[in-house]
Coordinates of C-alpha atoms in Angstrom, one line a residue:
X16 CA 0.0 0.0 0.0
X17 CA 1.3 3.5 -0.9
X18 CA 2.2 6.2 2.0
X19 CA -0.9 8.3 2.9
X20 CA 1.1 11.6 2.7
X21 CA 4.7 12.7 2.0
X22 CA 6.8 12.1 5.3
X23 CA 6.7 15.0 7.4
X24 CA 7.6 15.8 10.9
X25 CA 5.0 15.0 13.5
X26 CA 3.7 17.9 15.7
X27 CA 2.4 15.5 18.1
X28 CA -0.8 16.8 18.5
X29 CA -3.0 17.8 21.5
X30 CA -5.2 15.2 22.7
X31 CA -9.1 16.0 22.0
X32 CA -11.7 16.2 25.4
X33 CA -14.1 13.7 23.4
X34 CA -16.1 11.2 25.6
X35 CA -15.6 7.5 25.0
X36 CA -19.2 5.6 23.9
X37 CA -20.1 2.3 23.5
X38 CA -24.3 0.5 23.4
X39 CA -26.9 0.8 20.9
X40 CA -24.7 3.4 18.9
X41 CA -23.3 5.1 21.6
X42 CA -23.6 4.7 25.1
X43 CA -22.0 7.6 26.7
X44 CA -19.6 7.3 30.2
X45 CA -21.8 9.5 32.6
X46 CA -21.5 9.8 36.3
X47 CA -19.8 7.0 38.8
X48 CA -21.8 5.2 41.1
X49 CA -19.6 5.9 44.8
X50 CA -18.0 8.8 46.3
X51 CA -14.6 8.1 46.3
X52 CA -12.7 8.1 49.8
X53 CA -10.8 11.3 50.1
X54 CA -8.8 10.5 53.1
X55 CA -5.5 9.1 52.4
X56 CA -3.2 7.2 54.6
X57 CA -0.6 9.6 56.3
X58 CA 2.8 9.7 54.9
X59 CA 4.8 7.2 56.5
X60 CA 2.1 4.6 56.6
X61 CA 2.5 1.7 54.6
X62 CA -0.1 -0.8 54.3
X63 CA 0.3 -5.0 55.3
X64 CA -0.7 -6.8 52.6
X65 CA 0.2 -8.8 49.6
X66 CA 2.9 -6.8 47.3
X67 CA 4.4 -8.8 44.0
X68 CA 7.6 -8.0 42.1
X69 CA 4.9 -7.8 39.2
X70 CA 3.4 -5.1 41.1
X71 CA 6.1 -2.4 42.5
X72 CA 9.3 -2.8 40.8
X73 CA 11.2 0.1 42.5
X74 CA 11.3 2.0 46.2
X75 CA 9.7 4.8 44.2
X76 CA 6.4 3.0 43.5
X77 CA 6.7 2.5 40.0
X78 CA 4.7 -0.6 38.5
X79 CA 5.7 -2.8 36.1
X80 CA 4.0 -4.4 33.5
X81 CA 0.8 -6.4 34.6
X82 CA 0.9 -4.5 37.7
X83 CA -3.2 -4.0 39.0
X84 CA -3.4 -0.3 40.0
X85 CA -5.9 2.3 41.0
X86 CA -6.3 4.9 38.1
X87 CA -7.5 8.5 38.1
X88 CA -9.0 8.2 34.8
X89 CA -9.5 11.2 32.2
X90 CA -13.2 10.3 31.3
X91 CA -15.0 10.7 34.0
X92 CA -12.2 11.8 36.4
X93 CA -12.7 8.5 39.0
X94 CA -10.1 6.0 40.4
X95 CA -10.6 2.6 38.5
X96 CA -9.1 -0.7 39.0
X97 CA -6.7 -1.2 36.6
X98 CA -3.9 -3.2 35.1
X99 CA -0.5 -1.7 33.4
X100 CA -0.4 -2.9 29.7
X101 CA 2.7 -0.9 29.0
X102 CA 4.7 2.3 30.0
X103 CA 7.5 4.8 28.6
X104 CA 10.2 7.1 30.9
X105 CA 8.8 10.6 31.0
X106 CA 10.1 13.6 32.6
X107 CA 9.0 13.2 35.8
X108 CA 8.9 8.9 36.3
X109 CA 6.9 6.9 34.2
X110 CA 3.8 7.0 31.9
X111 CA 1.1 4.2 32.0
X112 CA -0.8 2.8 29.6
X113 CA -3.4 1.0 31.5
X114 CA -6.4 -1.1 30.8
X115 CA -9.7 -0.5 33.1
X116 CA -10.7 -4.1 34.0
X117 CA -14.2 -3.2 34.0
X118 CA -14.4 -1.6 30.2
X119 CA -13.8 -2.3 26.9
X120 CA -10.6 -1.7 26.0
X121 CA -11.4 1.6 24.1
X122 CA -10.8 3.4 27.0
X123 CA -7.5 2.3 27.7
X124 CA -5.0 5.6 27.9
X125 CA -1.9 6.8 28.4
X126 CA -1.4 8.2 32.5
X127 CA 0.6 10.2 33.9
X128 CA 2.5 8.9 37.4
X129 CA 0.9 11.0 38.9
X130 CA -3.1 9.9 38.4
X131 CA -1.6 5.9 39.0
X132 CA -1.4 4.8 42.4
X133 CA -1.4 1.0 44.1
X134 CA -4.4 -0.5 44.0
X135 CA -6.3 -0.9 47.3
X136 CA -10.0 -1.6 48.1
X137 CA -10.7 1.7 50.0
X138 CA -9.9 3.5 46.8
X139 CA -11.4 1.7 44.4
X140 CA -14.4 -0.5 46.1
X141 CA -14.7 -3.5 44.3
X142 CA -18.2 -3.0 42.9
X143 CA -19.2 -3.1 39.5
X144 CA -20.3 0.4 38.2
X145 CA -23.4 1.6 36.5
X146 CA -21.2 2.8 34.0
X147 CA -19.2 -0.3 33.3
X148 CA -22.9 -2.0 32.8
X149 CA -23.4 0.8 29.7
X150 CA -20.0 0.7 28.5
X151 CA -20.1 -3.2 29.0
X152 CA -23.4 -4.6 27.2
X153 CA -22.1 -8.1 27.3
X154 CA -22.8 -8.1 31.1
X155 CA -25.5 -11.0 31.7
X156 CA -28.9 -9.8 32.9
X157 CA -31.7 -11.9 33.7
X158 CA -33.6 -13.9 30.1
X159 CA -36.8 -13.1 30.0
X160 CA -36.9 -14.1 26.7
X161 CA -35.5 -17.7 26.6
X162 CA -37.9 -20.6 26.6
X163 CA -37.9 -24.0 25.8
X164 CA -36.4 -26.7 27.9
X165 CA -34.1 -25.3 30.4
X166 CA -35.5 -21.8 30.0
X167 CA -35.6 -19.4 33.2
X168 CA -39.5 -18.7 34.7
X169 CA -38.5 -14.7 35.7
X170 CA -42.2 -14.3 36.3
X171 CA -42.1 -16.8 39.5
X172 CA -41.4 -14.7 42.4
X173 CA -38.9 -17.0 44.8
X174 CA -36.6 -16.2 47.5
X175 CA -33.3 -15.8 45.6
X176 CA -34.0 -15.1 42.4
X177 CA -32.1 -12.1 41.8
X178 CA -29.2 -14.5 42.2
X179 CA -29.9 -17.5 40.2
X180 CA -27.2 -18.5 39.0
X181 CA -27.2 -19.7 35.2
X182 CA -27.0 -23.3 34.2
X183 CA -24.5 -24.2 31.8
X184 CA -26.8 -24.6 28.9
X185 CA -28.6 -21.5 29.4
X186 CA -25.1 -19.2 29.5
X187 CA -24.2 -21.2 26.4
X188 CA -27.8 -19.9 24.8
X189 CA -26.8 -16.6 26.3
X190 CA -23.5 -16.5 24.7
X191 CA -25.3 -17.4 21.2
X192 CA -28.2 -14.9 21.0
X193 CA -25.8 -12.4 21.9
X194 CA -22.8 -13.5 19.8
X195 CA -20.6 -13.2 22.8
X196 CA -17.1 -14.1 22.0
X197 CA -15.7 -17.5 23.7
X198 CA -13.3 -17.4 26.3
X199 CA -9.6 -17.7 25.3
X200 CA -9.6 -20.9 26.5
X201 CA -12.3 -22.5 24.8
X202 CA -11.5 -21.3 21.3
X203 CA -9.6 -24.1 19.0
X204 CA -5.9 -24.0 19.4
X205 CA -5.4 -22.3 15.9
X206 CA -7.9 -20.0 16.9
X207 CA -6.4 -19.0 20.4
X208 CA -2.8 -18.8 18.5
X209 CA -4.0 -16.2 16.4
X210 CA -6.1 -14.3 19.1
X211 CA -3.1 -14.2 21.2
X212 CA -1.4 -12.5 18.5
X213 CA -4.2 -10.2 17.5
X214 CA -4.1 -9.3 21.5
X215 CA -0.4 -9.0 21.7
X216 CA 0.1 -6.6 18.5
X217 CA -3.0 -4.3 19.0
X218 CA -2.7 -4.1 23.0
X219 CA -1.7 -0.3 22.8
X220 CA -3.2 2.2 21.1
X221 CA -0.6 3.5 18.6
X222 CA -2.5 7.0 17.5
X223 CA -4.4 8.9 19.9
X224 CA -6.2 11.3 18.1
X225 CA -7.5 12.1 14.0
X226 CA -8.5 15.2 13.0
X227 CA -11.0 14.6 10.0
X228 CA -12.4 17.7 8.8
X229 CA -13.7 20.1 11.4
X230 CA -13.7 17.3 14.1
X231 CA -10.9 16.0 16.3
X232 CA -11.7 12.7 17.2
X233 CA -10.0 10.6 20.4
X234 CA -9.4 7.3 18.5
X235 CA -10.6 3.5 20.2
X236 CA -8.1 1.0 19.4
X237 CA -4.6 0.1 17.3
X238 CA -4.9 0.8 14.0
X239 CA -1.6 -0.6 11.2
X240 CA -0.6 2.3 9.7
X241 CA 2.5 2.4 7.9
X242 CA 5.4 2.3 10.6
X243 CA 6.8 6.2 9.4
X244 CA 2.9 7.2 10.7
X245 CA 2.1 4.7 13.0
X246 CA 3.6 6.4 16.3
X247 CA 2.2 9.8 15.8
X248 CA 0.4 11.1 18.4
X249 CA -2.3 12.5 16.1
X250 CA -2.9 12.2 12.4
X251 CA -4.4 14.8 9.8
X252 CA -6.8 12.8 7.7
X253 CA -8.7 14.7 4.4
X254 CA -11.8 14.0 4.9
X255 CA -12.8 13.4 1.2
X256 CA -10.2 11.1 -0.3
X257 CA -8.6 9.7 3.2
X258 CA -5.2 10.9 2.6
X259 CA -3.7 10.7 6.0
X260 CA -0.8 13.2 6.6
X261 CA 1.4 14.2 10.5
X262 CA 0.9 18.0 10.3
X263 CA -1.3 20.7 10.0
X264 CA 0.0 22.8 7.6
X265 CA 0.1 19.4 4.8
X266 CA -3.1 18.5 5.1
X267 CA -4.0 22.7 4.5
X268 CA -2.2 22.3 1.0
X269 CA -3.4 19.3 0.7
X270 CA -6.8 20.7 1.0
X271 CA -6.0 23.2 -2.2
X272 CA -5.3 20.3 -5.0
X273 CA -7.1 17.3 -3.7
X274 CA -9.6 16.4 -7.0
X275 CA -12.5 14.8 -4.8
X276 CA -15.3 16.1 -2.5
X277 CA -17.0 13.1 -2.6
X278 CA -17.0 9.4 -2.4
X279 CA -14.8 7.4 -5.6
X280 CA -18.3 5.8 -6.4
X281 CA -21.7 5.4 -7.6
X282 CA -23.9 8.3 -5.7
X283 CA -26.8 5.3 -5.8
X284 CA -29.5 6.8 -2.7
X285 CA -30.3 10.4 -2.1
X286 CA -32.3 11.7 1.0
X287 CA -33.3 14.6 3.5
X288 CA -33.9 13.8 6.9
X289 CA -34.6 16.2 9.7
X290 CA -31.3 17.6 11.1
X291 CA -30.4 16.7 14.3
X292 CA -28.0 18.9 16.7
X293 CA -25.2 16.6 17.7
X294 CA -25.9 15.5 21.2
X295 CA -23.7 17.2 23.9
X296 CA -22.3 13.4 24.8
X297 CA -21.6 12.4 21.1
X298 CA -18.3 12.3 20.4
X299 CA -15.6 14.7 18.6
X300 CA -14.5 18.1 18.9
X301 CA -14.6 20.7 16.4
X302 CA -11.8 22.4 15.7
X303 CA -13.1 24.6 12.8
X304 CA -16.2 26.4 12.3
X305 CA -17.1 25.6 8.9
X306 CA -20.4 27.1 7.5
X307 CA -23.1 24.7 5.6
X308 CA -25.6 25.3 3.4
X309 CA -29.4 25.8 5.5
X310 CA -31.2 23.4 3.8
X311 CA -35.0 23.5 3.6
X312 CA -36.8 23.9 7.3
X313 CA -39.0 20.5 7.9
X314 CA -39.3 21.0 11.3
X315 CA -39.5 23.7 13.8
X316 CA -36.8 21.6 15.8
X317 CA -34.1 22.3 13.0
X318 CA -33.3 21.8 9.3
X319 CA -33.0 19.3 6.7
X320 CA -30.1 17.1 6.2
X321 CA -28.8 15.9 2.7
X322 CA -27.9 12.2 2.4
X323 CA -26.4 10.0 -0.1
X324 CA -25.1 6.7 -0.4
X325 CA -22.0 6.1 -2.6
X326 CA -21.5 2.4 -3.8
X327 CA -17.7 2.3 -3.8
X328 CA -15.9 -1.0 -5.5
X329 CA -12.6 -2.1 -3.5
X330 CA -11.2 -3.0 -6.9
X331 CA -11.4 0.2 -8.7
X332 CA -11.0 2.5 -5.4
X333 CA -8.1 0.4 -3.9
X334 CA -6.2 3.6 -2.4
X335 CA -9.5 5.6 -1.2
X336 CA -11.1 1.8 0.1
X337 CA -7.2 0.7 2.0
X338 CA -7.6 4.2 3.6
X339 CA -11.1 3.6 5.2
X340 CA -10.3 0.7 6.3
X341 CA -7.6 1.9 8.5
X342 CA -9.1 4.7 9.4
X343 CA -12.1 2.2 10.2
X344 CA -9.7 0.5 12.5
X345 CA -9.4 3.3 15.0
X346 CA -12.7 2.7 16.2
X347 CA -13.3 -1.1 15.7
X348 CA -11.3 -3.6 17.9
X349 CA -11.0 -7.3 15.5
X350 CA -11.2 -5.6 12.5
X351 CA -9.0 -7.7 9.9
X352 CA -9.4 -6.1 6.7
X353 CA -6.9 -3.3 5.8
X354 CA -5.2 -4.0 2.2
X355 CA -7.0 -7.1 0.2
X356 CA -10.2 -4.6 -0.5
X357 CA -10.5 -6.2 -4.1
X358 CA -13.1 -8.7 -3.3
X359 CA -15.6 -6.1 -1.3
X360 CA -18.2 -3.5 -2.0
X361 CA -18.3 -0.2 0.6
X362 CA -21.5 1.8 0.7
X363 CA -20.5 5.4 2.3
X364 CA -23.1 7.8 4.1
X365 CA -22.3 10.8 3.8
X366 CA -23.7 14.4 4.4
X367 CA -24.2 16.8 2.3
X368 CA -23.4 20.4 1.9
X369 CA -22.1 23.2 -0.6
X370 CA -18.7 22.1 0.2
X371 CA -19.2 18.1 -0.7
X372 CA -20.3 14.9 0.6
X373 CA -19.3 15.0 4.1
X374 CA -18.0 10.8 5.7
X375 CA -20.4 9.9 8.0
X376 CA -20.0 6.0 8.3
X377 CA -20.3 3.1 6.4
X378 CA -20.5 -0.8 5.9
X379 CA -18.6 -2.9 3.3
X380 CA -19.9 -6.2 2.1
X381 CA -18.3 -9.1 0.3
X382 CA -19.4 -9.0 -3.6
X383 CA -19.8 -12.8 -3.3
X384 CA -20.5 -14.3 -0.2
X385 CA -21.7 -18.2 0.1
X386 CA -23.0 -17.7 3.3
X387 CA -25.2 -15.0 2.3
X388 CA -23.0 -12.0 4.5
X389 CA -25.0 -8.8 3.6
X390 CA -22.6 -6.6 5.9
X391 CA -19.2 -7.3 6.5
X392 CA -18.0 -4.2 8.5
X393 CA -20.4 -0.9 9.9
X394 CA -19.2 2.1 11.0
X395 CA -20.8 5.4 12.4
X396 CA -17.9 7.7 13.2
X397 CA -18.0 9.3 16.7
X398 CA -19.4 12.8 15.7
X399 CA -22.3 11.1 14.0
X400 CA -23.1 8.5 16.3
X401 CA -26.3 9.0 18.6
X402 CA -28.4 10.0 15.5
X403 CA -30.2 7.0 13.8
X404 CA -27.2 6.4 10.9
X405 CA -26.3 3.1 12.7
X406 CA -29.6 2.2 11.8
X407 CA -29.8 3.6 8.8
X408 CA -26.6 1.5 6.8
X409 CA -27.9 -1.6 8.8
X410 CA -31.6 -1.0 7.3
X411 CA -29.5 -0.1 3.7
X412 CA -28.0 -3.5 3.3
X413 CA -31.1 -5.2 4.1
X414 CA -32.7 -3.2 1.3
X415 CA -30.4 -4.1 -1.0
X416 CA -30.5 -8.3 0.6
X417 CA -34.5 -7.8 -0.7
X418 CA -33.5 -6.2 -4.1
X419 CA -31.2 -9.1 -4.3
X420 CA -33.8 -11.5 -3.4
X421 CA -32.1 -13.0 -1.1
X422 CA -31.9 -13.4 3.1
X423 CA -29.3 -11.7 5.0
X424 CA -26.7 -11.6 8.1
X425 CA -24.5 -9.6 9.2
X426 CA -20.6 -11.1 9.3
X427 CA -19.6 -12.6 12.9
X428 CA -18.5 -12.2 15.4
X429 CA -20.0 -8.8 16.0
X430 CA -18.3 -6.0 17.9
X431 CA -20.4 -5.2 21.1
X432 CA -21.8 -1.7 19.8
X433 CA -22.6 -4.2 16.4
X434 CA -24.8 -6.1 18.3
X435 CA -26.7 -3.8 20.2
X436 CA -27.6 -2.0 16.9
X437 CA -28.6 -5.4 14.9
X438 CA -30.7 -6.5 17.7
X439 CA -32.0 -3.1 18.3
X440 CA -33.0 -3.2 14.0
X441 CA -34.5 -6.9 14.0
X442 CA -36.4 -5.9 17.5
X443 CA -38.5 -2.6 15.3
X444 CA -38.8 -4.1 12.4
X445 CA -40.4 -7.2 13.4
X446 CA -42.5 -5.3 16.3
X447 CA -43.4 -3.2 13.9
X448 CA -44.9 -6.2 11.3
X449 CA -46.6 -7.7 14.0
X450 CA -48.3 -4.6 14.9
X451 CA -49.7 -4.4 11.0
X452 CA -50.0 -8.1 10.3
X453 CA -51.9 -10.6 12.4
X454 CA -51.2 -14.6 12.1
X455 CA -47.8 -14.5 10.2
X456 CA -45.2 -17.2 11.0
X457 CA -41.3 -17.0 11.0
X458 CA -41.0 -18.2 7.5
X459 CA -43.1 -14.9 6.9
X460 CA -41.3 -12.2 8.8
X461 CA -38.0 -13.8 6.7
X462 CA -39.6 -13.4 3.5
X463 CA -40.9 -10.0 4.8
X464 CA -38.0 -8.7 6.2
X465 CA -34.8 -10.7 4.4
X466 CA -33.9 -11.3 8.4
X467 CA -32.4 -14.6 8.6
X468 CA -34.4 -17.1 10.3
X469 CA -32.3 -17.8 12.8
X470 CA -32.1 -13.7 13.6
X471 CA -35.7 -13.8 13.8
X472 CA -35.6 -16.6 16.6
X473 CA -33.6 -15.0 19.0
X474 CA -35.1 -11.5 18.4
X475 CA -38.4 -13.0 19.3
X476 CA -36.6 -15.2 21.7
X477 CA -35.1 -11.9 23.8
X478 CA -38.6 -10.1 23.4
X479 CA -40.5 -13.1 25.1
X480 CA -42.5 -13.8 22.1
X481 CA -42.2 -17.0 21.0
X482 CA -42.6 -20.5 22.2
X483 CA -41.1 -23.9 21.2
X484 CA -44.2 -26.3 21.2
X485 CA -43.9 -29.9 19.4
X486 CA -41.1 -29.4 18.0
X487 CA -41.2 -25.8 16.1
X488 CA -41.5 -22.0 17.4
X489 CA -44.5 -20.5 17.3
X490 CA -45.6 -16.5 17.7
X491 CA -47.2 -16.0 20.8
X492 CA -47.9 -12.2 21.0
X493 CA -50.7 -9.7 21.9
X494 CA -50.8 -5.9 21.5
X495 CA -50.8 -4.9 24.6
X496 CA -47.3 -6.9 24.7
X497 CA -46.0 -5.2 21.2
X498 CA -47.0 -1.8 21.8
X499 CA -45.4 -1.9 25.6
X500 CA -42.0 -3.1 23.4
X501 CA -42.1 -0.2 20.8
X502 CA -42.6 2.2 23.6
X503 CA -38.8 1.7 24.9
X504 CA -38.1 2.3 21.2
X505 CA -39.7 5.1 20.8
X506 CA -36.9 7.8 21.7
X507 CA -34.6 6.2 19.2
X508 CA -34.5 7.8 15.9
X509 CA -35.8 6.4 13.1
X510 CA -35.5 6.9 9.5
X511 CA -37.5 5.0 7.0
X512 CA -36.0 4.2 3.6
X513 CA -37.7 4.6 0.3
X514 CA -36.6 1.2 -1.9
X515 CA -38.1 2.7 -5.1
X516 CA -35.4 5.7 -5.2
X517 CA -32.3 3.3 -4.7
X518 CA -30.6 3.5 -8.1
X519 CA -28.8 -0.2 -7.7
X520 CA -28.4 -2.9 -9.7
X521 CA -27.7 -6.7 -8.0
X522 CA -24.1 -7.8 -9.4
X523 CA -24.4 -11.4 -11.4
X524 CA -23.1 -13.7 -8.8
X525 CA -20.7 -16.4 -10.1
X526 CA -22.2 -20.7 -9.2
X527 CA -20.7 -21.6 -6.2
X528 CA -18.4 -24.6 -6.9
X529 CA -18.8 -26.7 -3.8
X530 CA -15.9 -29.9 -3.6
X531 CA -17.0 -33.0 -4.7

């Protein structure tokens, strides 16, 4: 892959206040859950308890690698337990990079000495936080919806209930509505080989922050940029052809002679929606107050925003589609495709304005898939997220799975925000064809909705509304029970899409040879 810029000297970059998300499409770290102890022990003091070589490697309390510490962190300003993935000499001691056990690994950071201290239970009570729950939506509630054999009653009220513990088989059912990933242990030893690896080379966060047009955006995860860009602090990406560049001042000329302000593509959807203000706890800051056009009022909450989907072929956009991909990287953790984009489509949302189409998100899809993939990758950048256009690329693909005439499912295993908005999608749509259609069966909500059968089990499965009786599943719903569901949905945005504009073709898909 070529360079993304001419080599220039990195400025290093300031890092960006944006808040770290995760649920649905973005749940947002808010407040802690306990007031932190303020009292510390008197100088002098030194606590009796265990202390490891792994933990304090020096008479100045520095901690080595795999240390577990207490961490002031920067997102919410709260200790957190903690364990040291890696640290660097700095002028005063050492810098951390630490990984909160109790969160996705997208808010791992880089700490000053000074906010890392030995962990001990008075600072950091060992109690799961409400915020860990958000930022953590693999956590395993109570299943309501399972039935069948081996199926929980949560309607029987018995003396410890709220800590029933889960049987074996009823985690494992867990684990496979929810696509939760299987312990290291469990996976295959090829399969635990290359996790290890995967964990080992993208344990630190190797760019901290991406500016991207007028936003400055903290980044999530490791993302394999060429090694001369790799270590920067920050990056300077053009926001229309992906060009990624260390400095300021390159990506300003850059800005003079780049040829695109749009997508390399087919423009193949065009829309308004009502224009949303980005929420105050959506990430990205903006660094540059760049005017847009007003668009046409359609509400008296704000304007109208201009949409279009760009069909982009890996194959003839190679540069442009290796670009997104590691730019895509940033933000999604087991992402695997960066360079071999020939054999995938990318449809890219963008917005609209008198300057061009503005990258909003996107999902890529496999031009010819034999298990019927209709989504590979999706992505909503930060700045976007909280808005409805996670739902609104997932609700894409399955229109173009119907043009296609065929069923679809996304790509696993699914990222945790992935599955939230997938089952948040299957969860309206299907509510909302049982609402209009009475006596339909699974076959017909497939047929109706190109959701894979199997999709439509579990969805029905989570919202209690299906039973297994002789030997198949059967809809057992009223609408009392629908309309209660489509209530907790009804603060979520929600865009409809109109099937009859969507200027698309379906490619001719080779036979599948299948060994004899």
């Amino acid at each position: 892959m070529a360079e993304g810029g001419k080599p220039d000297e990195g400025d290093g970059g300031a890092k960006s206040n944006g808040i770290e998300q995760a649920g649905g499409i973005v749940v947002v770290a808010g407040p802690s859950y306990v007031e932190l102890v303020e009292s510390q022990e008197k100088s002098g003091q030194s606590e009796k308890g265990e202390e490891t070589a792994a933990e304090v490697d020096s008479e100045k309390t520095s901690f080595a690698i795999g240390a577990r510490v207490a961490c002031l962190s920067t997102w919410d300003n709260l200790y957190h337990s903690a364990e040291v993935v890696d640290r660097r000499e700095a002028k005063a001691g050492f810098e951390y990079y630490v990984h909160y056990l109790e969160y996705n690994k997208r808010l791992d950071e880089w700490l000053p000495s000074t906010r890392v201290e030995k962990w001990r239970p008075d600072i950091v009570p060992p109690l799961k936080s409400a915020m860990a729950e958000k930022l953590s939506p693999l956590v395993m509630p109570a299943l309501p919806g399972l039935v069948g054999p081996g199926a929980v009653d949560t309607q029987r009220d018995t003396p410890g209930t709220a800590d029933r513990k889960l049987t074996r088989n009823l985690k494992r059912r867990y684990d496979e509505i929810h696509n939760v990933p299987k312990p290291m242990d469990e996976l295959a030893p090829l399969d635990q080989s290359l996790e290890k690896e995967h964990e080992e080379k993208t344990k630190v966060k190797n760019i901290q922050v991406v500016e991207l047009g007028k936003y400055e955006i903290d980044t999530w995860y490791y993302s394999p940029y060429p090694e001369e860009y790799a270590h920067e602090h920050k990056l300077y990406i053009c926001e229309f052809c992906l060009k990624y560049m260390k400095k300021k001042k390159s990506v300003e000329r850059h800005k003079i002679k780049c040829e695109l302000k749009q997508p390399p593509g087919d423009d193949i959807y065009k829309m308004t929606a009502p224009f949303q203000e980005k929420l105050a706890n959506a990430e990205g800051t903006v660094v540059e107050d760049i005017p847009t056009t007003t668009g046409t009022d359609m509400s008296p909450h704000g304007k109208a925003q201009q949409l279009s989907m760009f069909e982009v072929d890996g194959r003839k956009s190679k540069m442009y589609c290796q670009n997104l991909c590691l730019l895509a990287k940033l933000f999604l953790d087991h992402k695997t495709l960066y360079y071999d984009v020939d054999s995938f489509l990318f449809y890219i949302l963008t917005e609209n304005d008198a300057f061009g189409s503005h990258l909003v998100g996107y999902f890529s899809k496999e031009k010819y898939s034999a298990e019927d993939y209709n989504l590979a990758c999706i992505l909503t950048l930060p700045p976007f997220q909280r808005k409805g256009y996670g739902r609104f690329l997932i609700s894409f693909a399955y229109e173009l799975s119907k043009k296609e005439g065929k069923v679809g499912t996304p790509e696993r295993p699914l990222s945790d925000l992935g599955q939230v908005s997938f089952r948040s999608y299957w969860t309206r749509v299907l509510l909302e064809i049982l609402r209009d259609h009475h006596n339909v069966s699974i076959k017909d909500l497939t047929a109706m909705t190109s959701i894979r059968y199997e999709d439509v089990v579990t969805t029905l499965q989570t919202l209690n509304l299906i039973k297994y009786w002789k030997g198949q599943y059967i809809i057992s719903v009223t609408a009392k029970h629908i309309d209660e569901h489509l209530k907790t949905l009804s603060s979520q945005p929600n865009w409809s899409i109109d099937a009859s504009k969507i200027q698309w073709t379906p490619g001719i898909t080779p036979p599948i040879r299948r060994p004899k």
